[in-house]
Short mmCIF file of C-alpha atoms and ligand atoms in Angstrom, two decimals:
data_model
loop_
_atom_site.label_atom_id
_atom_site.label_comp_id
_atom_site.label_asym_id
_atom_site.label_seq_id
_atom_site.Cartn_x
_atom_site.Cartn_y
_atom_site.Cartn_z
CA UNK A 250 0.00 0.00 0.00
CA UNK A 251 1.52 3.33 -1.06
CA UNK A 252 1.11 6.35 1.23
CA UNK A 253 -2.04 8.36 0.59
CA UNK A 254 0.02 11.41 -0.48
CA UNK A 255 1.04 9.45 -3.60
CA UNK A 256 -2.61 9.52 -4.61
CA UNK A 257 -2.95 13.32 -4.44
CA UNK A 258 -1.83 13.90 -8.11
CA UNK A 259 -4.80 11.78 -9.26
CA UNK A 260 -7.15 14.37 -7.78
CA UNK A 261 -6.37 16.75 -10.65
CA UNK A 262 -7.46 14.25 -13.35
CA UNK A 263 -11.16 13.35 -13.74
CA UNK A 264 -11.98 9.82 -12.56
CA UNK A 265 -14.87 7.49 -11.76
CA UNK A 266 -14.82 6.71 -8.07
CA UNK A 267 -16.80 4.50 -5.71
CA UNK A 268 -16.86 5.22 -1.99
CA UNK A 269 -17.79 2.39 0.32
CA UNK A 270 -17.69 1.60 4.04
CA UNK A 271 -18.45 -1.24 6.45
CA UNK A 272 -21.82 -2.98 6.56
CA UNK A 273 -24.51 -1.30 8.69
CA UNK A 274 -22.73 2.07 8.39
CA UNK A 275 -22.56 4.11 11.60
CA UNK A 276 -22.14 7.88 11.96
CA UNK A 277 -18.44 7.75 11.16
CA UNK A 278 -18.77 5.40 8.18
CA UNK A 279 -21.61 7.39 6.64
CA UNK A 280 -20.14 10.77 7.65
CA UNK A 281 -16.71 10.05 6.16
CA UNK A 282 -18.21 8.54 2.99
CA UNK A 283 -20.48 11.52 2.39
CA UNK A 284 -17.81 14.10 3.30
CA UNK A 285 -15.46 12.53 0.75
CA UNK A 286 -18.34 12.30 -1.76
CA UNK A 287 -19.11 16.03 -1.54
CA UNK A 288 -15.40 16.87 -1.74
CA UNK A 289 -14.67 14.69 -4.78
CA UNK A 290 -17.81 15.90 -6.56
CA UNK A 291 -16.78 19.51 -6.02
CA UNK A 292 -13.43 18.57 -7.62
CA UNK A 293 -15.40 17.45 -10.71
CA UNK A 294 -15.11 13.67 -10.30
CA UNK A 295 -17.85 11.16 -11.09
CA UNK A 296 -18.44 9.55 -7.68
CA UNK A 297 -21.02 7.30 -6.05
CA UNK A 298 -21.37 6.11 -2.46
CA UNK A 299 -22.34 2.43 -2.19
CA UNK A 300 -23.17 1.19 1.32
CA UNK A 301 -22.89 -2.61 1.69
CA UNK A 302 -26.22 -2.71 3.58
CA UNK A 303 -28.88 -0.39 4.95
CA UNK A 304 -28.22 2.01 7.81
CA UNK A 305 -29.97 3.48 10.85
CA UNK A 306 -32.79 5.97 10.11
CA UNK A 307 -31.11 8.49 12.45
CA UNK A 308 -28.57 9.05 9.63
CA UNK A 309 -31.24 9.86 7.04
CA UNK A 310 -30.90 13.64 7.54
CA UNK A 311 -27.31 13.67 6.32
CA UNK A 312 -26.53 15.83 3.28
CA UNK A 313 -26.32 13.56 0.23
CA UNK A 314 -27.72 10.45 1.95
CA UNK A 315 -30.46 10.16 -0.68
CA UNK A 316 -27.75 9.57 -3.29
CA UNK A 317 -26.26 6.63 -1.35
CA UNK A 318 -26.92 3.26 -3.01
CA UNK A 319 -27.73 0.36 -0.66
CA UNK A 320 -25.94 -2.61 -2.27
CA UNK A 321 -28.28 -5.23 -0.76
CA UNK A 322 -31.28 -3.49 -2.29
CA UNK A 323 -29.62 -2.56 -5.62
CA UNK A 324 -27.13 -5.28 -6.49
CA UNK A 325 -27.19 -5.03 -10.29
CA UNK A 326 -26.66 -1.28 -10.58
CA UNK A 327 -24.08 -1.28 -7.75
CA UNK A 328 -22.11 -4.03 -9.49
CA UNK A 329 -22.20 -2.09 -12.75
CA UNK A 330 -20.92 1.09 -11.04
CA UNK A 331 -18.12 -0.83 -9.35
CA UNK A 332 -17.08 -2.54 -12.57
CA UNK A 333 -16.81 0.86 -14.29
CA UNK A 334 -14.83 2.53 -11.48
CA UNK A 335 -11.18 3.63 -11.62
CA UNK A 336 -10.89 3.88 -7.82
CA UNK A 337 -12.72 2.40 -4.82
CA UNK A 338 -12.33 4.40 -1.62
CA UNK A 339 -12.65 2.10 1.39
CA UNK A 340 -13.63 4.06 4.49
CA UNK A 341 -13.92 3.08 8.16
CA UNK A 342 -12.94 -0.57 7.66
CA UNK A 343 -9.63 -2.20 6.79
CA UNK A 344 -10.42 -5.75 5.73
CA UNK A 345 -12.69 -6.42 2.78
CA UNK A 346 -14.97 -8.97 4.45
CA UNK A 347 -16.43 -6.11 6.53
CA UNK A 348 -18.31 -5.13 3.35
CA UNK A 349 -20.15 -8.46 3.63
CA UNK A 350 -21.73 -9.49 0.30
CA UNK A 351 -20.06 -6.59 -1.49
CA UNK A 352 -16.61 -8.19 -1.02
CA UNK A 353 -16.67 -10.46 -4.10
CA UNK A 354 -17.84 -7.55 -6.29
CA UNK A 355 -14.98 -5.36 -5.03
CA UNK A 356 -12.47 -8.19 -5.55
CA UNK A 357 -13.77 -8.71 -9.09
CA UNK A 358 -13.27 -5.06 -10.07
CA UNK A 359 -10.05 -3.78 -11.66
CA UNK A 360 -10.33 -0.49 -9.74
CA UNK A 361 -7.46 0.57 -7.48
CA UNK A 362 -8.51 0.46 -3.81
CA UNK A 363 -7.71 3.34 -1.46
CA UNK A 364 -7.87 2.85 2.29
CA UNK A 365 -8.73 5.48 4.91
CA UNK A 366 -9.27 3.89 8.31
CA UNK A 367 -8.44 3.93 12.02
CA UNK A 368 -9.04 0.31 13.09
CA UNK A 369 -6.31 -2.08 14.19
CA UNK A 370 -4.54 -4.64 11.99
CA UNK A 371 -5.23 -3.35 8.47
CA UNK A 372 -5.05 -5.80 5.58
CA UNK A 373 -2.72 -3.42 3.68
CA UNK A 374 -1.93 -5.76 0.74
CA UNK A 375 -5.58 -5.34 -0.35
CA UNK A 376 -5.08 -1.62 -1.04
CA UNK A 377 -3.09 0.32 -3.66
CA UNK A 378 -2.92 3.56 -1.70
CA UNK A 379 -4.00 4.48 1.75
CA UNK A 380 -3.63 5.59 5.29
CA UNK A 381 -4.28 3.54 8.42
CA UNK A 382 -3.84 5.27 11.77
CA UNK A 383 -5.26 3.80 14.98
CA UNK A 384 -4.52 7.03 16.84
CA UNK A 385 -7.11 8.95 14.82
CA UNK A 386 -10.45 9.53 16.55
CA UNK A 387 -12.46 8.71 13.47
CA UNK A 388 -12.34 8.20 9.73
CA UNK A 389 -14.03 11.60 9.47
CA UNK A 390 -10.91 13.16 11.02
CA UNK A 391 -8.86 11.37 8.35
CA UNK A 392 -11.07 12.66 5.51
CA UNK A 393 -10.67 16.17 6.93
CA UNK A 394 -6.87 15.68 6.97
CA UNK A 395 -7.02 14.30 3.41
CA UNK A 396 -8.85 17.39 2.15
CA UNK A 397 -6.52 19.79 4.00
CA UNK A 398 -3.24 17.99 3.19
CA UNK A 399 -4.15 17.71 -0.48
CA UNK A 400 -4.43 21.50 -0.48
CA UNK A 401 -8.21 21.92 -0.77
CA UNK A 402 -9.39 23.14 2.63
CA UNK A 403 -11.14 25.99 0.79
CA UNK A 404 -13.62 23.38 -0.53
CA UNK A 405 -14.92 22.45 2.95
CA UNK A 406 -18.49 23.72 2.87
CA UNK A 407 -21.34 23.31 5.35
CA UNK A 408 -22.42 19.94 3.92
CA UNK A 409 -18.92 18.55 4.33
CA UNK A 410 -18.67 20.15 7.78
CA UNK A 411 -21.89 18.46 8.96
CA UNK A 412 -20.73 15.07 7.68
CA UNK A 413 -17.29 15.36 9.30
CA UNK A 414 -18.75 16.57 12.60
CA UNK A 415 -21.09 13.56 12.71
CA UNK A 416 -18.24 11.03 12.67
CA UNK A 417 -16.04 13.05 15.02
CA UNK A 418 -18.86 13.27 17.52
CA UNK A 419 -20.21 9.71 17.29
CA UNK A 420 -16.82 7.92 17.29
CA UNK A 421 -15.53 9.92 20.29
CA UNK A 422 -18.69 9.28 22.36
CA UNK A 423 -19.53 13.00 22.11
CA UNK A 424 -15.90 14.06 22.66
CA UNK A 425 -15.25 12.03 25.81
CA UNK A 426 -13.12 9.02 24.77
CA UNK A 427 -9.31 9.27 25.07
CA UNK A 428 -9.13 9.49 21.24
CA UNK A 429 -10.46 13.07 21.54
CA UNK A 430 -7.21 14.92 20.84
CA UNK A 431 -6.46 18.63 20.55
CA UNK A 432 -6.60 18.11 16.76
CA UNK A 433 -10.21 16.93 17.08
CA UNK A 434 -11.18 20.10 18.94
CA UNK A 435 -9.27 22.24 16.42
CA UNK A 436 -11.20 20.63 13.56
CA UNK A 437 -14.48 21.31 15.37
CA UNK A 438 -13.37 24.92 15.91
CA UNK A 439 -12.72 25.25 12.17
CA UNK A 440 -16.11 23.72 11.32
CA UNK A 441 -17.81 26.09 13.77
CA UNK A 442 -16.08 29.06 12.13
CA UNK A 443 -17.56 27.91 8.83
CA UNK A 444 -21.03 28.16 10.40
CA UNK A 445 -21.69 24.57 11.50
CA UNK A 446 -24.78 24.24 13.72
CA UNK A 447 -23.71 21.36 15.94
CA UNK A 448 -26.77 21.16 18.26
CA UNK A 449 -29.01 20.22 15.35
CA UNK A 450 -26.71 17.32 14.55
CA UNK A 451 -26.86 16.01 18.14
CA UNK A 452 -30.67 16.20 18.01
CA UNK A 453 -30.76 14.44 14.63
CA UNK A 454 -28.57 11.62 15.90
CA UNK A 455 -29.79 11.14 19.47
CA UNK A 456 -33.34 12.48 19.67
CA UNK A 457 -35.15 10.64 16.85
CA UNK A 458 -35.92 7.44 18.77
CA UNK A 459 -39.32 5.84 19.26
CA UNK A 460 -41.18 5.39 22.54
CA UNK A 461 -40.90 1.63 22.00
CA UNK A 462 -37.10 1.89 21.90
CA UNK A 463 -37.00 3.45 25.36
CA UNK A 464 -39.32 0.72 26.66
CA UNK A 465 -37.05 -1.88 25.06
CA UNK A 466 -34.09 -0.36 26.90
CA UNK A 467 -35.94 -0.37 30.22
CA UNK A 468 -36.82 -4.02 29.68
CA UNK A 469 -33.21 -4.82 28.75
CA UNK A 470 -31.83 -3.19 31.91
CA UNK A 471 -34.36 -5.02 34.07
CA UNK A 472 -34.29 -8.49 32.56
CA UNK A 473 -31.39 -8.92 30.14
CA UNK A 474 -28.42 -7.59 32.09
CA UNK A 475 -25.98 -9.52 34.29
CA UNK A 476 -23.37 -7.72 36.36
CA UNK A 477 -20.21 -9.40 37.63
CA UNK A 478 -18.75 -6.88 40.10
CA UNK A 479 -15.90 -9.25 41.02
CA UNK A 480 -14.76 -9.09 37.37
CA UNK A 481 -15.69 -5.43 36.78
CA UNK A 482 -17.79 -6.73 33.90
CA UNK A 483 -21.41 -6.40 32.75
CA UNK A 484 -23.17 -8.22 29.94
CA UNK A 485 -26.50 -7.94 28.20
CA UNK A 486 -28.02 -10.63 25.96
CA UNK A 487 -30.92 -9.58 23.75
CA UNK A 488 -33.14 -12.37 22.36
CA UNK A 489 -34.90 -12.05 19.03
CA UNK A 490 -38.26 -11.93 20.83
CA UNK A 491 -37.35 -8.50 22.24
CA UNK A 492 -36.44 -7.18 18.79
CA UNK A 493 -39.90 -8.15 17.52
CA UNK A 494 -41.87 -7.18 20.63
CA UNK A 495 -40.51 -3.64 20.67
CA UNK A 496 -40.38 -3.40 16.84
CA UNK A 497 -36.74 -2.37 16.84
CA UNK A 498 -35.22 -0.88 13.71
CA UNK A 499 -31.62 -0.82 12.49
CA UNK A 500 -29.64 1.37 14.87
CA UNK A 501 -32.07 1.13 17.80
CA UNK A 502 -29.57 -0.85 19.87
CA UNK A 503 -26.61 1.40 19.03
CA UNK A 504 -24.99 2.86 22.13
CA UNK A 505 -26.83 0.53 24.51
CA UNK A 506 -23.59 -1.23 25.48
CA UNK A 507 -22.12 2.07 26.70
CA UNK A 508 -24.72 2.31 29.47
CA UNK A 509 -23.20 -0.76 31.11
CA UNK A 510 -19.97 1.19 31.55
CA UNK A 511 -21.86 3.81 33.53
CA UNK A 512 -22.15 1.36 36.45
CA UNK A 513 -19.61 2.25 39.11
CA UNK A 514 -16.56 -0.03 38.79
CA UNK A 515 -17.53 -1.65 35.48
CA UNK A 516 -14.61 -1.53 33.03
CA UNK A 517 -15.66 -4.17 30.52
CA UNK A 518 -19.10 -4.24 28.91
CA UNK A 519 -20.51 -6.64 26.36
CA UNK A 520 -23.82 -7.00 24.58
CA UNK A 521 -24.94 -9.76 22.28
CA UNK A 522 -27.93 -9.32 20.02
CA UNK A 523 -29.77 -12.09 18.21
CA UNK A 524 -29.72 -10.83 14.61
CA UNK A 525 -31.27 -12.62 11.64
CA UNK A 526 -28.19 -14.50 10.45
CA UNK A 527 -25.87 -14.40 13.48
CA UNK A 528 -25.41 -13.36 17.09
CA UNK A 529 -23.65 -9.97 16.98
CA UNK A 530 -21.39 -8.97 19.85
CA UNK A 531 -20.34 -5.45 20.85
CA UNK A 532 -17.54 -4.98 23.36
CA UNK A 533 -16.49 -1.80 25.17
CA UNK A 534 -13.85 -1.20 27.81
CA UNK A 535 -12.30 1.55 29.86
CA UNK A 536 -8.56 1.60 30.46
CA UNK A 537 -6.12 -1.15 29.49
CA UNK A 538 -8.38 -4.14 28.85
CA UNK A 539 -8.03 -4.66 25.07
CA UNK A 540 -11.38 -5.69 23.58
CA UNK A 541 -9.94 -5.86 20.06
CA UNK A 542 -7.74 -8.77 21.15
CA UNK A 543 -10.59 -10.30 23.18
CA UNK A 544 -12.97 -10.14 20.19
CA UNK A 545 -10.35 -11.61 17.85
CA UNK A 546 -9.48 -14.44 20.24
CA UNK A 547 -13.00 -15.53 21.15
CA UNK A 548 -15.69 -14.05 18.89
CA UNK A 549 -14.36 -13.82 15.30
CA UNK A 550 -14.21 -10.04 15.53
CA UNK A 551 -11.99 -7.06 16.09
CA UNK A 552 -12.03 -3.28 16.14
CA UNK A 553 -10.29 -0.91 18.53
CA UNK A 554 -8.67 -1.42 21.95
CA UNK A 555 -11.71 0.02 23.76
CA UNK A 556 -14.51 -0.71 21.25
CA UNK A 557 -14.83 -3.83 19.17
CA UNK A 558 -17.37 -6.23 17.73
CA UNK A 559 -17.69 -9.90 16.97
CA UNK A 560 -20.10 -12.71 16.19
CA UNK A 561 -21.16 -16.24 17.05
CA UNK A 562 -23.11 -18.90 15.22
CA UNK A 563 -24.39 -20.36 18.52
CA UNK A 564 -27.71 -19.43 20.13
CA UNK A 565 -27.81 -16.18 22.08
CA UNK A 566 -28.00 -18.08 25.41
CA UNK A 567 -25.12 -20.37 24.48
CA UNK A 568 -22.79 -17.63 23.35
CA UNK A 569 -23.65 -15.53 26.42
CA UNK A 570 -22.86 -18.56 28.62
CA UNK A 571 -19.53 -18.95 26.76
CA UNK A 572 -18.75 -15.32 27.51
CA UNK A 573 -19.45 -15.77 31.21
CA UNK A 574 -17.02 -18.72 31.30
CA UNK A 575 -14.33 -16.96 29.24
CA UNK A 576 -14.21 -13.81 31.39
CA UNK A 577 -13.35 -15.89 34.45
CA UNK A 578 -10.00 -16.67 32.78
CA UNK A 579 -9.34 -12.91 32.47
CA UNK A 580 -9.83 -12.15 36.16
CA UNK A 581 -6.30 -10.79 36.60
CA UNK A 582 -6.49 -8.44 33.61
CA UNK A 583 -10.01 -7.31 34.48
CA UNK A 584 -9.28 -6.47 38.08
CA UNK A 585 -5.79 -5.00 37.96
P1 5GP B 125 -19.90 -1.91 17.26
O1 5GP B 125 -19.88 -2.60 18.57
O2 5GP B 125 -20.33 -0.48 17.39
O3 5GP B 125 -20.59 -2.69 16.19
O4 5GP B 125 -18.38 -1.87 16.79
C1 5GP B 125 -17.37 -1.30 17.58
C2 5GP B 125 -16.14 -1.09 16.74
O5 5GP B 125 -15.60 -2.34 16.33
C3 5GP B 125 -16.42 -0.31 15.46
O6 5GP B 125 -15.30 0.51 15.19
C4 5GP B 125 -16.57 -1.38 14.43
O7 5GP B 125 -16.21 -0.90 13.15
C5 5GP B 125 -15.62 -2.47 14.92
N1 5GP B 125 -16.14 -3.79 14.64
C6 5GP B 125 -17.38 -4.28 14.89
N2 5GP B 125 -17.49 -5.57 14.51
C7 5GP B 125 -16.28 -5.92 14.00
C8 5GP B 125 -15.77 -7.12 13.43
O8 5GP B 125 -16.43 -8.15 13.32
N3 5GP B 125 -14.48 -7.10 12.99
C9 5GP B 125 -13.70 -5.96 13.09
N4 5GP B 125 -12.44 -6.02 12.63
N5 5GP B 125 -14.16 -4.82 13.61
C10 5GP B 125 -15.42 -4.79 14.07
MN1 MN B 126 -14.89 4.87 12.81
#
């Protein structure tokens, strides 16, 4: 993988570009994809954003989101776009299987792949150009850097600002995680100077939920949570019946795992949700306990040191029981 700076000269020649991100795009994946989309369009390039799957409705306000193609719902046209592309920008993931069913289409295309990502252990041989930096708060921060370092900060308009702010804010837990550097605050200051209205973005992201979602959460805290104070760990296991009963939509469970960390003393939180095709794990930690390694070792996953995901093909009760056994072997690391 060549450094991203080697790609800058290509920006002055018109190209056909695809921008994609991980399945079930979150605020950072969608924000970075759309920020890059607006930037490349304003440079005169022919670009399309293709999301591997659908996304949470709380992202539907984002500028340009109506132009995003959902691959699962539009396979033929997406495949055609990808086959015609010169470049595929891969944002907020670093290994192609995170694009799920889009992976074979990407592999089949002759387009050069460009990586911009902040997760651990990038599969660099899969990319022609790119940047991978685990110290960055978000891929949105990296798209901002890309625009500035390539000499085009004058092109950052309010649409781009809103998209970048979304990923900065969501991936830093509203500017509280250790990844919130001085650079992050300087970017926000710049976006504010451009006229960004940040409160509206917080409302759009956090205040669009249904009444049923809040009832689901109350039910989950009452009946689906187990706390292991002796291991500084809490876990929640959500059966499919809850998803149906409370008519949950994509994104309705996002952030739920973080509440477990609000319990005094809890430093490791896990939630497993019974999805259609698999049991999906989310892991969060505070301090030194590395959930990326934990997810890789036990639940076919990965991510960051303090936020990672994984999966299991077992039933939700079985995989939750596995988790309870596994954490006992980490007692020293969890209690030091
Ligand atoms: P979440 O729990 O919000 O789904 O994911 C937490 C973090 O881990 C996100 O940065 C996400 O991209 C990453 N992540 C989630 N699942 C996986 C996975 O299966 N593999 C890898 N490598 N990263 C994941
Ligand atoms: Mn991210």
